């Protein structure tokens, strides 16, 4: 048997275990919240205002947690404890659009798959299931008794548990990372050729064979000062001259699971290239902290200290790391969290939940943007994404207050035209050493 077939069989086996775990999770959540069954809608895309076209379809993450179908709106999953899950697979009679064929992959053996011609058939299909909790975007559902629609207690339980990925989910994320790493290398080659942001994006998409709307988030392809905008959203059609720096934050998906990868490159040797090397060294050290039992808030605070050290050694600040963190100077250059949960969504839900009941695990004071405050456990996949940016508005604010004297403005002015640096890996917590999905994927792509 070829390696690829073997891989597919392994994935099928892992999927079966994953589905069993998803059913057990659902059983616990239903029992705790007094519902008899789940009805999960894939959703339908909203229509443009005053138009007859739809926005790109983004499937309900609760649906793709069970069913690896991300591109067929209108599907519904029905599940009651003790029974087989039932997939109502949307196949409308519509001569404007091509209906998706009924899936026949190995995973469908775990479901009763039934074609669904129209939403009006759903009521009959759910007959006999008892009191169902309906999960889906309200706009796609028509009238549902509000007590049954997205019940917060039920959702919170599912969100809390979703942070711990099954082996199947981690394998999907490995594969998404491999697609992403391969496409990142194609993007780097395009940058080295001097192509524009727009052309880099085209090369990237071609290399991972995904459409722009299939990306798990809007790719950030930023040259020079554009790298200082954290979620830079444009694609300039011409490359700037001189072309100094390249920050690319671009992902990929596999069966609905995301990779979230950032790399930063310099056009030429110099202070900025040296700063990238320092950041890379520091980022690797932070990745080693993704171990079971570690409080992720401490990873974030450690990152602030490490960034303070890098800034000091590079001559960008005049004070030591402790003082720089305490006085908010590191926050001028690093104004986002060190990372977040990753999975079905690029910012996976449940990052600040303390328990399945929905209590909050507080962010450290002064760090409102941190999206993850939980203690790490085996199976939790996170990003580690330290950055140093030269952001006009934050620098202006620091210049006008007590932080002014802590900053070496000449060094800042020299680096401002490069925008910034971010290095981002996806890392799985295990029972032993962390598994760096991103670095492993780059190593494999380069081999
Ligand atoms: N690409 C979005 C993020 O890094 O969180
Ligand atoms: Mn991220
Ligand atoms: Mn990212």
mmCIF file of C-alpha atoms and ligand atoms in Angstrom, residues 260 340 347 383 385 424, ligand 2:
data_model
loop_
_atom_site.group_PDB
_atom_site.id
_atom_site.type_symbol
_atom_site.label_atom_id
_atom_site.label_comp_id
_atom_site.label_asym_id
_atom_site.label_seq_id
_atom_site.Cartn_x
_atom_site.Cartn_y
_atom_site.Cartn_z
ATOM 1 C CA UNK A 260 -1.854 30.672 11.135
ATOM 2 C CA UNK A 340 -4.447 32.479 20.952
ATOM 3 C CA UNK A 347 -9.033 32.644 16.924
ATOM 4 C CA UNK A 383 0.006 30.326 18.363
ATOM 5 C CA UNK A 385 3.563 35.274 17.767
ATOM 6 C CA UNK A 424 4.270 33.211 14.358
HETATM 7 MN MN1 LIG B 2 -2.360 34.367 15.195
#
